[in-house]
Amino acid sequence: MAPARVETLSSSGLESIPLEYVRPVEERPTDSVLDLTDHGPQLPVIDFAGWHSGDAEERKKIMREIAEASQEWGAMQLLNHGISQSLIARLQAAGKAFFDLPIKDKEKYANDSGSGKILGYGSKLANNASGQLEWEDYYFHILWPEHKRDVANTWPGYPSDYEEVTVAYGREIRKLTAQILGALSLELGLEEGRMERVLGGEELLMELKINYYPRCPQPELALGVEAHTDISALTFLLHNMVPGLQLFHHGKWITAKCIPGALILQLGDQVEIMSNGKYSSGLHRGLVNKEKVRISWAVFCCPPKDAVIGPMKEMVDDQNPPLFPARTFQEHIDYKLFRKNQAKEKATN
Ligand SMILES: O=C(O)CCC(=O)C(=O)O
Ligand SMILES: [Fe+2]
């Protein structure tokens, strides 16, 4: 059966959300967490402006900050990252225009994740009888490399400039990916291109997921995205300036501030594994909102499915035994899904 679109539920005017969307008490956002004016600790903001100045000291300082944020938070906000604000505005306008279409028009792009076809317009399927659902619909497609993206069959065909702006954005994110992986490698004492090569070099995969979180009548009971770490190596995130992303830091959920022009960088599992835990993949989740639709654009940078990723040999010695087994990326995906299903079964038995 096709999953119900969360947007359909949201616009039906219901006052209480269906049970599948109600999170267990311990997962629900607490009052203080929903107070998005919290002035507590914030994820690091890193100004990239000096990166291109040619000043070696300036670049070293930025690299140090990236490495520290990667150890401490597994996430950061990047300012002056080099991607033009007009390109970002066009990307966001195109994604929004697609989601502004009537649901029946979006359904032409529907995926079939139940049978493994995950590309296209979708909503989360419950993966067991009492499975929990997330308050979001999404669009998922491959962005990079060029020969792996099937624009004609898997990208939105509307609006007419969707392809042009999204391809251009992908090219910019690919450059930034190389810079960040370079900084992370150098800060581990490795050669600049080391991590990028392990992650597939030219075959490094980038996937775009547009997360669409409709208004929710009971945001205190639901989650847009449940707590998780990304399976990727790096994730770059943009949003429409509606708060909702939270990072778990020192035992507390911290809501990321909305900073105009910033790009959020999350470290995913692959970087944590390769660095043998020197860098951490940040636990995060997404809240929803009663008044406003939230939209985010996540680009997941991943190794190819058959690449074997384990702690890099330079990170392991007698004092630093490997903390993670080497697995193909596909095995890592299967392992995470298996663990999640196991946890769910435990919770429902
Ligand atoms: O919407 C967000 O801010 C977070 C989305 C997210 O964590 C994901 O798509 O993996
Ligand atoms: Fe995520």
CSV table of C-alpha atoms and ligand atoms in Angstrom, one decimal, residues 228 230 284 300, ligand 2:
chain,number,residue,atom,x,y,z
A,228,HIS,CA,20.4,9.3,14.1
A,230,ASP,CA,24.3,9.9,9.1
A,284,HIS,CA,21.1,14.7,15.5
A,300,PHE,CA,25.1,13.1,1.6
B,2,FE,FE,20.8,13.3,9.2
